Tab-separated table of C-alpha atoms in Angstrom:
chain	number	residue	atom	x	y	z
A	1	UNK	CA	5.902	145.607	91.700
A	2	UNK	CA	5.850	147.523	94.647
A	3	UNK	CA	8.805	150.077	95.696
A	4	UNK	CA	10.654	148.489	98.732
A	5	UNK	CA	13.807	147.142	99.735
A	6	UNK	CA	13.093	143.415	98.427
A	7	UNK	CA	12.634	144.347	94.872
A	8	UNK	CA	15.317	146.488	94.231
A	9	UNK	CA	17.640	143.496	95.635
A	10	UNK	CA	16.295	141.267	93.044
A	11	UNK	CA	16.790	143.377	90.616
A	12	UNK	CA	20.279	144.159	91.294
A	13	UNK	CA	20.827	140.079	91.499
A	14	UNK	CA	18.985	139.503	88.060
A	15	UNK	CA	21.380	142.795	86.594
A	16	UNK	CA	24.484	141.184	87.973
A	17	UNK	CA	23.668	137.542	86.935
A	18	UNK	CA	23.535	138.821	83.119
A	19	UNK	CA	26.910	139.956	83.107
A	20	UNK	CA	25.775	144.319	83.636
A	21	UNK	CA	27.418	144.362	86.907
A	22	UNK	CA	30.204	143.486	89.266
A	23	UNK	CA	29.153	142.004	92.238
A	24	UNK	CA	31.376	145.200	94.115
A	25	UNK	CA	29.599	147.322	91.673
A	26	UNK	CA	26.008	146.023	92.871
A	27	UNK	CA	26.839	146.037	96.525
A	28	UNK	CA	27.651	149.226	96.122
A	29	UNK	CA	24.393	150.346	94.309
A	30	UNK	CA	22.330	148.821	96.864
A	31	UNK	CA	24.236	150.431	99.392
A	32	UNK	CA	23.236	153.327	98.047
A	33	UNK	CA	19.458	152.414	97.059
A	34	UNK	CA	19.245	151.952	101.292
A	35	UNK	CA	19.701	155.338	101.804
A	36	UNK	CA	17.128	156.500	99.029
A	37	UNK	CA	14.856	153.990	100.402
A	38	UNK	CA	14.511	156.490	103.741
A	39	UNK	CA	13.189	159.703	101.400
A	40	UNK	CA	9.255	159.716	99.926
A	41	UNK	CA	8.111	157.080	97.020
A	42	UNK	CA	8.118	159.962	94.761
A	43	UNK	CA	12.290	160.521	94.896
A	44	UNK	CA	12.545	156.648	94.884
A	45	UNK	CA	10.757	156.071	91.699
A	46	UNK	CA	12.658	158.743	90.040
A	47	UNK	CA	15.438	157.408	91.174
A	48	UNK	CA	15.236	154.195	90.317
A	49	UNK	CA	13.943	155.583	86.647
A	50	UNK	CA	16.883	157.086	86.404
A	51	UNK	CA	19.054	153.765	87.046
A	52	UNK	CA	17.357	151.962	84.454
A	53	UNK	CA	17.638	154.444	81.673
A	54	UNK	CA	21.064	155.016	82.466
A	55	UNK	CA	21.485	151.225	82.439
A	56	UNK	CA	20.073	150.787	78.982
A	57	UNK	CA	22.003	153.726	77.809
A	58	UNK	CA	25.506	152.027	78.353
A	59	UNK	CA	24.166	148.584	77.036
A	60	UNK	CA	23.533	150.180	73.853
A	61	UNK	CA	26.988	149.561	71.918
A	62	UNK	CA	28.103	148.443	69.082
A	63	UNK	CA	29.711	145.766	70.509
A	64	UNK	CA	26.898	144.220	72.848
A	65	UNK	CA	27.100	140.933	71.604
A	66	UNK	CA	30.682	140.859	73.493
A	67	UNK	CA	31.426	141.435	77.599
A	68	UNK	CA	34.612	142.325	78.802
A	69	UNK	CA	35.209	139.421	81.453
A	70	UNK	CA	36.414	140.120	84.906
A	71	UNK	CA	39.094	138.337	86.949
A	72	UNK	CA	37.978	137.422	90.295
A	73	UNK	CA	40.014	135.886	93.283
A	74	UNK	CA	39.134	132.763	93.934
A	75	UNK	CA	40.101	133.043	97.551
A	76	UNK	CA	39.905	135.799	99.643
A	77	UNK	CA	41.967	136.046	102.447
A	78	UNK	CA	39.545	135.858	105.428
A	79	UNK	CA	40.055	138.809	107.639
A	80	UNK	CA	40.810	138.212	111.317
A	81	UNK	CA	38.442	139.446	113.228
A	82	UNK	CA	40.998	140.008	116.756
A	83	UNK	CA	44.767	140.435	116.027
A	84	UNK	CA	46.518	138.115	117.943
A	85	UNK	CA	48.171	139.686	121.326
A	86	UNK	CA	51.945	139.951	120.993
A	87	UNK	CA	51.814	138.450	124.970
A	88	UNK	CA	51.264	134.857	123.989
A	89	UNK	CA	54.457	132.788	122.890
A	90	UNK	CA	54.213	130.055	120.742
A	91	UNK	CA	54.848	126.357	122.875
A	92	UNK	CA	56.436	123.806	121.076
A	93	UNK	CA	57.355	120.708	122.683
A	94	UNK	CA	60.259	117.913	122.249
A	95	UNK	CA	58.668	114.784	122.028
A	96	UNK	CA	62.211	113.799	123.071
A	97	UNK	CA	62.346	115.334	126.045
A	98	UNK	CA	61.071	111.971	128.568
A	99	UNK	CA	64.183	110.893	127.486
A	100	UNK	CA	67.185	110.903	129.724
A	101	UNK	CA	69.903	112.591	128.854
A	102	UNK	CA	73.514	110.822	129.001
A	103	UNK	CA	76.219	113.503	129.845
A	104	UNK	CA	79.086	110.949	129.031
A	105	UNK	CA	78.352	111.372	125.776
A	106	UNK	CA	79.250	114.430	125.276
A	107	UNK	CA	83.095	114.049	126.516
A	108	UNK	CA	84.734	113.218	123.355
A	109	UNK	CA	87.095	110.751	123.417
A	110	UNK	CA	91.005	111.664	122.756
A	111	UNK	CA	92.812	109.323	120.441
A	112	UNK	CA	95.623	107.528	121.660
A	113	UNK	CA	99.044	108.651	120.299
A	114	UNK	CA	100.556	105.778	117.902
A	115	UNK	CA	103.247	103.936	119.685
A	116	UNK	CA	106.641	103.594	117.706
A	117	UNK	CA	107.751	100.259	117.709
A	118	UNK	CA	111.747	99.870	118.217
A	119	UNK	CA	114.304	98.927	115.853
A	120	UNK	CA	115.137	94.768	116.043
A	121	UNK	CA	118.037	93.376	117.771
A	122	UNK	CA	120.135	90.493	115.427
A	123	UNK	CA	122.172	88.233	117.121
A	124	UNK	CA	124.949	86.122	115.237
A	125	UNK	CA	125.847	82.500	116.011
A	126	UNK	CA	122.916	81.332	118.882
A	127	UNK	CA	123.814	77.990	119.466
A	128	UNK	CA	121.648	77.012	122.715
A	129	UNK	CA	118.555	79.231	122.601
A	130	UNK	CA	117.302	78.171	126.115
A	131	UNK	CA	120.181	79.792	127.864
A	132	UNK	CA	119.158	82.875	125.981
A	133	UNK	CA	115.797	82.648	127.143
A	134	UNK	CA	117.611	82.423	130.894
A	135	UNK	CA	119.386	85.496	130.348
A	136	UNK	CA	117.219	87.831	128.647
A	137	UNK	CA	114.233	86.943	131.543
A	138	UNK	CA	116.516	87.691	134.102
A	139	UNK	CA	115.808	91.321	132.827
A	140	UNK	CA	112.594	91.407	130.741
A	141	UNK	CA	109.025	89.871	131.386
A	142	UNK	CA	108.060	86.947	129.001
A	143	UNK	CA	105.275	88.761	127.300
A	144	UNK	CA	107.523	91.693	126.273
A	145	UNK	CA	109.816	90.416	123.326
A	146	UNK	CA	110.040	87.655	121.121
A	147	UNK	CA	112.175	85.825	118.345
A	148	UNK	CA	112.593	85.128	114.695
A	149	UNK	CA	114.996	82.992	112.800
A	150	UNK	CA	116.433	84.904	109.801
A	151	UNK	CA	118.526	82.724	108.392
A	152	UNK	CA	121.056	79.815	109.702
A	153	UNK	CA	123.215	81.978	111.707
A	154	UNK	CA	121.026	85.008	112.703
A	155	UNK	CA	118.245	85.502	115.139
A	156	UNK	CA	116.574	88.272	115.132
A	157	UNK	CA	114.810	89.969	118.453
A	158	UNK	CA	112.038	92.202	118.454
A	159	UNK	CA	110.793	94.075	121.984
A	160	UNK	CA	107.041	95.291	122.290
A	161	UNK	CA	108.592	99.160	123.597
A	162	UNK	CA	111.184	101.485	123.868
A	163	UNK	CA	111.896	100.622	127.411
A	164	UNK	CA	112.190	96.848	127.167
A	165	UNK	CA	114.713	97.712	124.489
A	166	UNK	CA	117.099	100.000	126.307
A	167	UNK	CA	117.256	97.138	128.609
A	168	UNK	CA	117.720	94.220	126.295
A	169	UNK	CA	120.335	95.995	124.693
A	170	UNK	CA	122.465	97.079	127.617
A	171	UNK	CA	122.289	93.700	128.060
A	172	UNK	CA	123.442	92.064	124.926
A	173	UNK	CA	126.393	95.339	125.572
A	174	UNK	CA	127.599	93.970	128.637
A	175	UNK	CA	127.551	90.330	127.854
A	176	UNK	CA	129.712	91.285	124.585
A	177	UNK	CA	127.101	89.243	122.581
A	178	UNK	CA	127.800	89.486	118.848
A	179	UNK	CA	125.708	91.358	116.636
A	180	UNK	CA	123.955	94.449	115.841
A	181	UNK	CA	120.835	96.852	115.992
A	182	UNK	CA	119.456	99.856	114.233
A	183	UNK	CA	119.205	103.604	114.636
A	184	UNK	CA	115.570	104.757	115.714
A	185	UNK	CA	113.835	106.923	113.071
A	186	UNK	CA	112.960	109.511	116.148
A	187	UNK	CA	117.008	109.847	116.886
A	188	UNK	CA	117.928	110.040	113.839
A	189	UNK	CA	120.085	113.073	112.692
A	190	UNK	CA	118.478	115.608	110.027
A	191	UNK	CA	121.535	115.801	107.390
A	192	UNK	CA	121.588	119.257	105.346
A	193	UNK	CA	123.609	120.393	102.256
A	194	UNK	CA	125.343	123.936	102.188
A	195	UNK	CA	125.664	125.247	98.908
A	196	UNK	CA	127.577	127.863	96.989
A	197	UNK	CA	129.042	128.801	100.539
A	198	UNK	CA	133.194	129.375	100.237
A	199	UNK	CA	135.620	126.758	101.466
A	200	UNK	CA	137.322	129.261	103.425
A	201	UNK	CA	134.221	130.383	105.799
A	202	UNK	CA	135.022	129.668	109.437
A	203	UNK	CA	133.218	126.899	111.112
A	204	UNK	CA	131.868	128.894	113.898
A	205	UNK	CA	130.000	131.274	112.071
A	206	UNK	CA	128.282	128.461	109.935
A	207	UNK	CA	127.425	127.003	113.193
A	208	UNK	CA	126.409	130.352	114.758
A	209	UNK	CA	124.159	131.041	111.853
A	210	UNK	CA	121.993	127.761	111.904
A	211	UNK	CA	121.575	127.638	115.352
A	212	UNK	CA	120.138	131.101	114.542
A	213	UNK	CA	117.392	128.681	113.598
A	214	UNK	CA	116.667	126.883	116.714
A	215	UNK	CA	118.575	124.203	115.360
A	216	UNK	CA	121.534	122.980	117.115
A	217	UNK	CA	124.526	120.863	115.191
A	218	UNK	CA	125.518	117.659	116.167
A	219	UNK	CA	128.529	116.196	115.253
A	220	UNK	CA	131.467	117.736	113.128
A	221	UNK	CA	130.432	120.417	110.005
A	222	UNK	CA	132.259	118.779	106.718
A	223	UNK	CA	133.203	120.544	104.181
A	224	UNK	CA	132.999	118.407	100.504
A	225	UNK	CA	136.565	117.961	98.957
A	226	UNK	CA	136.824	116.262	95.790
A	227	UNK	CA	140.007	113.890	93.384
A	228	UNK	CA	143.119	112.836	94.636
A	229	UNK	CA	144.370	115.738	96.230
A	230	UNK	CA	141.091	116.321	98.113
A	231	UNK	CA	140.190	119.390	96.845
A	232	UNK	CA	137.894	121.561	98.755
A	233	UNK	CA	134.433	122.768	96.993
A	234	UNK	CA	131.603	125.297	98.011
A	235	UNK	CA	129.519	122.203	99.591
A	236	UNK	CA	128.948	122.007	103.299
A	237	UNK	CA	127.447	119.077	104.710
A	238	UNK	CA	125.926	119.452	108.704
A	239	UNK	CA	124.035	117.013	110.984
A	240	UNK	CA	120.986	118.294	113.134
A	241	UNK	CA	119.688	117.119	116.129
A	242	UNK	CA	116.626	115.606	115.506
A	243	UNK	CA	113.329	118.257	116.520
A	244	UNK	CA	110.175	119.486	115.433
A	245	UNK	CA	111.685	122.464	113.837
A	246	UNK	CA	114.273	120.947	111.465
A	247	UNK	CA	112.878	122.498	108.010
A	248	UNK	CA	112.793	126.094	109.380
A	249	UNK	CA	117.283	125.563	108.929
A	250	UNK	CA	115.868	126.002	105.009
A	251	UNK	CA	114.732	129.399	105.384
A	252	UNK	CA	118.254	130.565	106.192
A	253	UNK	CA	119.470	133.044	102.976
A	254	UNK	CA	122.702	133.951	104.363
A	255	UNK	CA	125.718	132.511	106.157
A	256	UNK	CA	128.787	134.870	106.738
A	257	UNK	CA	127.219	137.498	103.910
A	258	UNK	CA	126.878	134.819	101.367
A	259	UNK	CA	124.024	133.994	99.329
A	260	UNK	CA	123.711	130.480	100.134
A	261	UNK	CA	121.202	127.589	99.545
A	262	UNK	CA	120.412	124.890	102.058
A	263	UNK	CA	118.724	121.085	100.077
A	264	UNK	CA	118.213	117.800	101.055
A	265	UNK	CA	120.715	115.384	100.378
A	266	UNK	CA	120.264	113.173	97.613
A	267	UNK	CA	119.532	109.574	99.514
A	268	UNK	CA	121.836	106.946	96.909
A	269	UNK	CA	120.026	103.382	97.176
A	270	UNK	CA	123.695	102.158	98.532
A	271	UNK	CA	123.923	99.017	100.710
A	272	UNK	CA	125.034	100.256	104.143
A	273	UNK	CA	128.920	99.027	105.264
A	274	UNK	CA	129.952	98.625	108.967
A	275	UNK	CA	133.511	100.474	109.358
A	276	UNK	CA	133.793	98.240	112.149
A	277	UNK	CA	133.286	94.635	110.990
A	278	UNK	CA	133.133	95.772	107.038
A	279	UNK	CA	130.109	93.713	106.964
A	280	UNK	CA	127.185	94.996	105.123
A	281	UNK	CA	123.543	95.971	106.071
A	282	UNK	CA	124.271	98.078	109.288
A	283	UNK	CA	126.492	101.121	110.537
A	284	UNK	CA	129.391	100.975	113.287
A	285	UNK	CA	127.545	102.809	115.673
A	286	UNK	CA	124.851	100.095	116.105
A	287	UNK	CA	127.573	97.531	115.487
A	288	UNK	CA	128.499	94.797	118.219
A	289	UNK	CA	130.792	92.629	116.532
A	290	UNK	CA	134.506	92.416	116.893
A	291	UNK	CA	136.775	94.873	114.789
A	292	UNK	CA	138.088	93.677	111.332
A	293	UNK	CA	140.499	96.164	109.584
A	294	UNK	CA	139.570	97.384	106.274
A	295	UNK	CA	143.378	96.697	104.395
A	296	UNK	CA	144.462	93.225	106.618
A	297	UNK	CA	141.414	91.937	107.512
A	298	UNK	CA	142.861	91.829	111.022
A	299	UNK	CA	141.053	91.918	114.383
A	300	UNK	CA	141.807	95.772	114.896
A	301	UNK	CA	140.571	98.895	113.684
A	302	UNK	CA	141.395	100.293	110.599
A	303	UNK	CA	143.052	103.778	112.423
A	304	UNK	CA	145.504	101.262	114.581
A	305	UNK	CA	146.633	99.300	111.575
A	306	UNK	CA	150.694	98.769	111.828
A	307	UNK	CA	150.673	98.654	107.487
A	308	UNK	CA	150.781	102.279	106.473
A	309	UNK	CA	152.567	101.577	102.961
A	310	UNK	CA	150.087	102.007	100.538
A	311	UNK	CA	152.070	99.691	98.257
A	312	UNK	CA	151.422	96.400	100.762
A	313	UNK	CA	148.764	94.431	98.891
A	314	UNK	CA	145.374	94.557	100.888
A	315	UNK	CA	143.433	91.135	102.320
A	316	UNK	CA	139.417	91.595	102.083
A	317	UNK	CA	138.160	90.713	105.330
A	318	UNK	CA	134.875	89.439	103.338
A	319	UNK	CA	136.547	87.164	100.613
A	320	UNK	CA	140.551	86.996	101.462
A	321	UNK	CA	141.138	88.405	98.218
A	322	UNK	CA	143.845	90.701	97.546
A	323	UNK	CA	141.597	94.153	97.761
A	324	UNK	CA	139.990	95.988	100.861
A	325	UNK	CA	137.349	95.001	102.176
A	326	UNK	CA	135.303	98.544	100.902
A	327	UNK	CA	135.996	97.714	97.278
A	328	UNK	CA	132.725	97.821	95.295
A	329	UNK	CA	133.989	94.542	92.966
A	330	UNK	CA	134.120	92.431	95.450
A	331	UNK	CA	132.547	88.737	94.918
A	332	UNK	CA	130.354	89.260	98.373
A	333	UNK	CA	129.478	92.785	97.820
A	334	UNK	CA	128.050	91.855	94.392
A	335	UNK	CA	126.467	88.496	95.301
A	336	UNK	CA	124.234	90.807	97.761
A	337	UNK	CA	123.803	93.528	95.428
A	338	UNK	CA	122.487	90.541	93.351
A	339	UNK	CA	120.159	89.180	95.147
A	340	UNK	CA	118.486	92.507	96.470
A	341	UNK	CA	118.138	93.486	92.804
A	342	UNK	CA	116.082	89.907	91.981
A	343	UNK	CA	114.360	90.188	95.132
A	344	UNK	CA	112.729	93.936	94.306
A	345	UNK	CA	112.028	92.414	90.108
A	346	UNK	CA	110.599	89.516	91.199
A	347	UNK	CA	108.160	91.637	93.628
A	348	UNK	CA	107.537	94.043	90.437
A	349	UNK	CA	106.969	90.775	88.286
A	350	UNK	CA	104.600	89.590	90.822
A	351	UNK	CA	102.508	92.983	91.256
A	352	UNK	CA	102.377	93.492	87.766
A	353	UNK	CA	101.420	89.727	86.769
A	354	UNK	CA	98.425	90.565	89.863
A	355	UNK	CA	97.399	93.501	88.143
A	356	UNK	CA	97.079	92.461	84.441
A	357	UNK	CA	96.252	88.918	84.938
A	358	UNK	CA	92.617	88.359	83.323
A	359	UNK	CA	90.108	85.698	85.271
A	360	UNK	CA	90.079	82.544	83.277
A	361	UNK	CA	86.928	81.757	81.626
A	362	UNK	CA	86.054	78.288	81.313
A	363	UNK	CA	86.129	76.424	78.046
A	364	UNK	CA	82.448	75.572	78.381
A	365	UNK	CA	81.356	78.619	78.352
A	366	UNK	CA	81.952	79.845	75.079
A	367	UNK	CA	82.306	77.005	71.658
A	368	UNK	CA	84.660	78.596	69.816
A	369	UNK	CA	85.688	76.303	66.928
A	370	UNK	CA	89.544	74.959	67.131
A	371	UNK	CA	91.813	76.473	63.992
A	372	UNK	CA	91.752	74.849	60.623
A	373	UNK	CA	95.265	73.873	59.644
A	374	UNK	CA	94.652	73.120	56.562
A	375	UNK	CA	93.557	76.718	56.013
A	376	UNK	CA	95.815	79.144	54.273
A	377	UNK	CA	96.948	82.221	56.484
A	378	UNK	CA	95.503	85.708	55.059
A	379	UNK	CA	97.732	87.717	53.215
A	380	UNK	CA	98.609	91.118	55.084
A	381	UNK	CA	98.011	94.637	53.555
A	382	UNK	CA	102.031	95.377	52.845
A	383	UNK	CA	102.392	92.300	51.439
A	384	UNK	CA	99.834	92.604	48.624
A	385	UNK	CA	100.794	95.843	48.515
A	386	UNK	CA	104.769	94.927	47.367
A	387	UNK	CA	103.110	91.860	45.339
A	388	UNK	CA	105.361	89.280	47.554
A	389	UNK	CA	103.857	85.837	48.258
A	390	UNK	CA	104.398	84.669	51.651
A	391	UNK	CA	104.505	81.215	50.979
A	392	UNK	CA	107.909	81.519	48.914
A	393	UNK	CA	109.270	83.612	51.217
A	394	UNK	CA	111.211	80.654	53.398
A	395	UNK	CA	112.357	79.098	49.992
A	396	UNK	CA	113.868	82.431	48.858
A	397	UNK	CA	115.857	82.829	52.542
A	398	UNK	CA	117.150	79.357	51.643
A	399	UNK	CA	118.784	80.010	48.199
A	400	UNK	CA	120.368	83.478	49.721
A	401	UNK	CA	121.490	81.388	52.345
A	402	UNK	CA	123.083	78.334	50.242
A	403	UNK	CA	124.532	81.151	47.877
A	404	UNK	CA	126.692	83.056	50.651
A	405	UNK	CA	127.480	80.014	52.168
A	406	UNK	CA	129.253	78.740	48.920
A	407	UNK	CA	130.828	82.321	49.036
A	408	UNK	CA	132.100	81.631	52.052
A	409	UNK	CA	133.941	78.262	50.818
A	410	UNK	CA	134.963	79.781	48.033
A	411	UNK	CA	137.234	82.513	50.130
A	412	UNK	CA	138.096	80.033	52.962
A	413	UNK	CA	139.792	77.911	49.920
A	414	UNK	CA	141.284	81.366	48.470
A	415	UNK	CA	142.845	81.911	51.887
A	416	UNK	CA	144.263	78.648	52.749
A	417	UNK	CA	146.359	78.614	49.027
A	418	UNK	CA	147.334	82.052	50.313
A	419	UNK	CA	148.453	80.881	53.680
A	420	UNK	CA	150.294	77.817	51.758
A	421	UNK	CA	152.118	80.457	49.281
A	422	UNK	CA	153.614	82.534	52.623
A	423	UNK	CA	154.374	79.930	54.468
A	424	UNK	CA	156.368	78.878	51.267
A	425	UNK	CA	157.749	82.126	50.745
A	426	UNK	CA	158.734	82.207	54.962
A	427	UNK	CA	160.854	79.102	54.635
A	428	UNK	CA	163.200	80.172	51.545
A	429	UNK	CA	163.662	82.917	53.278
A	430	UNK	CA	164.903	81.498	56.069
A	431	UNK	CA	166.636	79.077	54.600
């Protein structure tokens, strides 16, 4: 085979294909046969002489039989031939962007503050309702209240906002209408308890000190007596102004260098009385109804009363019984006690019948067989157990009841000869 370029590749191809070389390893080699290729035929066939021997020499082990396999990379990472220029910026595109864009969209929408509805108006004793339509649209529009019958003699009133009800009930105020409204939950004064704080602390300095709190006090500070003779404790109690910063009165420690403690008050499920009527189930100040005293169920107020002896017996104003009209035993008081307490069971009743009734299947849907009656009922456990028959046990009951019964007789007849014997005894003496 002649000496040239050709040959020596196949040869390295043929060497590599039986497992002798790495393809690197032959690249290399021929790489390296090029150069030898350039000198005489002389160095290139003592070259490649000593290739081969040197070839043979390594083949020669005592493990031939076995080659040493070599992991290869699949894929090569193909090199770039021209780095890319750090002057071109990658496009990208919106395939949104035809679209037009809607700039209302983006101004978000405030939500409207809840309105408060106000508190109902109850009028006593309507007796021509069209007039009252007359009256009331002299001042409001048609749209902004409306009625509802409560019961025989009271019609309630209810106004769509605030301002319609200023106006209805300055209204119903200067027509001396009779009846009476409610306090709204927005004006309603934020009550506090002063504990451990001594009776003896001036007023002013109690005030000074929660107003500390941006709080101011409305109304008169009371202080919590106790018994007959109205015995002052360490108890303060003090109305707020209703504002956003009511609870902050809580963080107050001290009042007139005492250690005190500011609570709720504890709200007492207690039907509301009128000091002004005595009726029940509204306060004096949203009362419109003519004064009845609390001791002579008069047409005055209790304060200009003419009976100050606490020994004149009292007419209820409610039943024309001989008690005030405040007293908790009252036939009226407790008739609506009554029926507020059957009112909230019933609604338990009903929630809790709602919640653990069970759908009703129908009877065709299952075939259960009725109850034998001629079969006897199964013995329980504790029965067995004590070795008592159930079946006797009705017939036993009887005999201990027939046996105390004739007990009974027996000492009713023992008595009665006693009775006879005093009664004996009674009349010689007497006699």
């Amino acid at each position: 085979m002649p000496l040239n370029l050709q040959a020596v590749r196949q040869y390295l191809t043929e060497l590599r294909n039986s497992g002798g070389l790495h393809k690197d390893q032959a690249e290399k080699y021929r790489n390296v046969l090029m150069e030898i290729l350039k000198n005489p035929e002389e160095e290139l066939a003592e070259c490649l002489k000593a290739f081969i021997e040197a070839k043979n020499q390594t083949s020669t082990n005592e493990n031939d039989w076995q080659t040493i396999p070599i992991l290869r990379n699949r894929y090569k990472r193909k090199k770039l031939n021209q780095t890319p220029s750090p002057d071109k910026e990658l496009q990208l595109e919106n395939r949104y962007s035809p679209l037009k864009i809607d700039d209302n969209s983006k101004q978000h929408t405030k939500a409207k503050p809840t309105v408060k509805k106000p508190p109902p108006i109850i009028l006593y004793g309507i007796q021509n309702i069209t007039k009252l339509n007359e009256l009331i649209d002299g001042v409001l529009q048609k749209t902004q209240y409306n009625y509802k019958i409560v019961t025989k003699n009271q019609l309630r009133i209810n106004c769509s906002d605030i301002d319609s009800y200023k106006k209805l009930l300055d209204l119903v105020r200067e027509k001396e209408l009779i009846g009476h409204t409610f306090t709204q939950k927005d004006q309603r004064p934020y009550r506090i308890v002063i504990k451990n704080l001594h009776p003896s602390t001036p007023i002013e300095s109690i005030k000074e000190a929660i107003e500390s709190t941006g709080n101011k006090v409305k109304g008169e500070i009371i202080n919590a007596r106790s018994g007959l003779d109205k015995t002052p404790l360490f108890t303060w109690f003090v109305n707020l102004e209703p504002s956003p910063n009511n609870s902050d009165v809580k963080k107050l420690k001290y009042i007139y260098h005492t250690s005190i403690t500011i609570e709720d008050p504890i709200h007492k499920k207690v039907i509301p009385q009128c000091k002004r009527c005595q009726q029940y189930g509204h306060t004096r100040n949203n009362c419109m109804r003519p004064y009845r005293c609390v001791k002579c169920a008069e047409n005055h107020s209790t304060t200009d009363c003419p009976i100050k002896d606490r020994n004149t017996p009292a007419i209820c104003a409610l039943c024309l019984q001989d008690h005030p009209a405040n007293y908790k035993g009252c036939k009226v008081f407790l008739q609506i006690q009554q029926r507020k307490t059957t009112v909230k069971t019933h609604q338990k009743n009903s929630d809790k019948s709602h919640d653990t009734q069970a759908p009703k299947i129908p009877a065709s849907t299952y075939n259960i067989p009725a109850p034998n009656k001629s079969e006897k009922p199964r013995r329980t456990y504790a029965s067995i157990a004590a070795n008592k028959d159930e079946e006797n046990t009705p017939t036993k009951l009887e005999e201990i009841l027939s046996k105390q019964a004739e007990k009974l007789d027996k000492l009713l007849d023992q008595m009665g000869s006693l009775m006879s014997l005093l009664t004996m005894l009674v009349t010689k003496l007497i006699n």
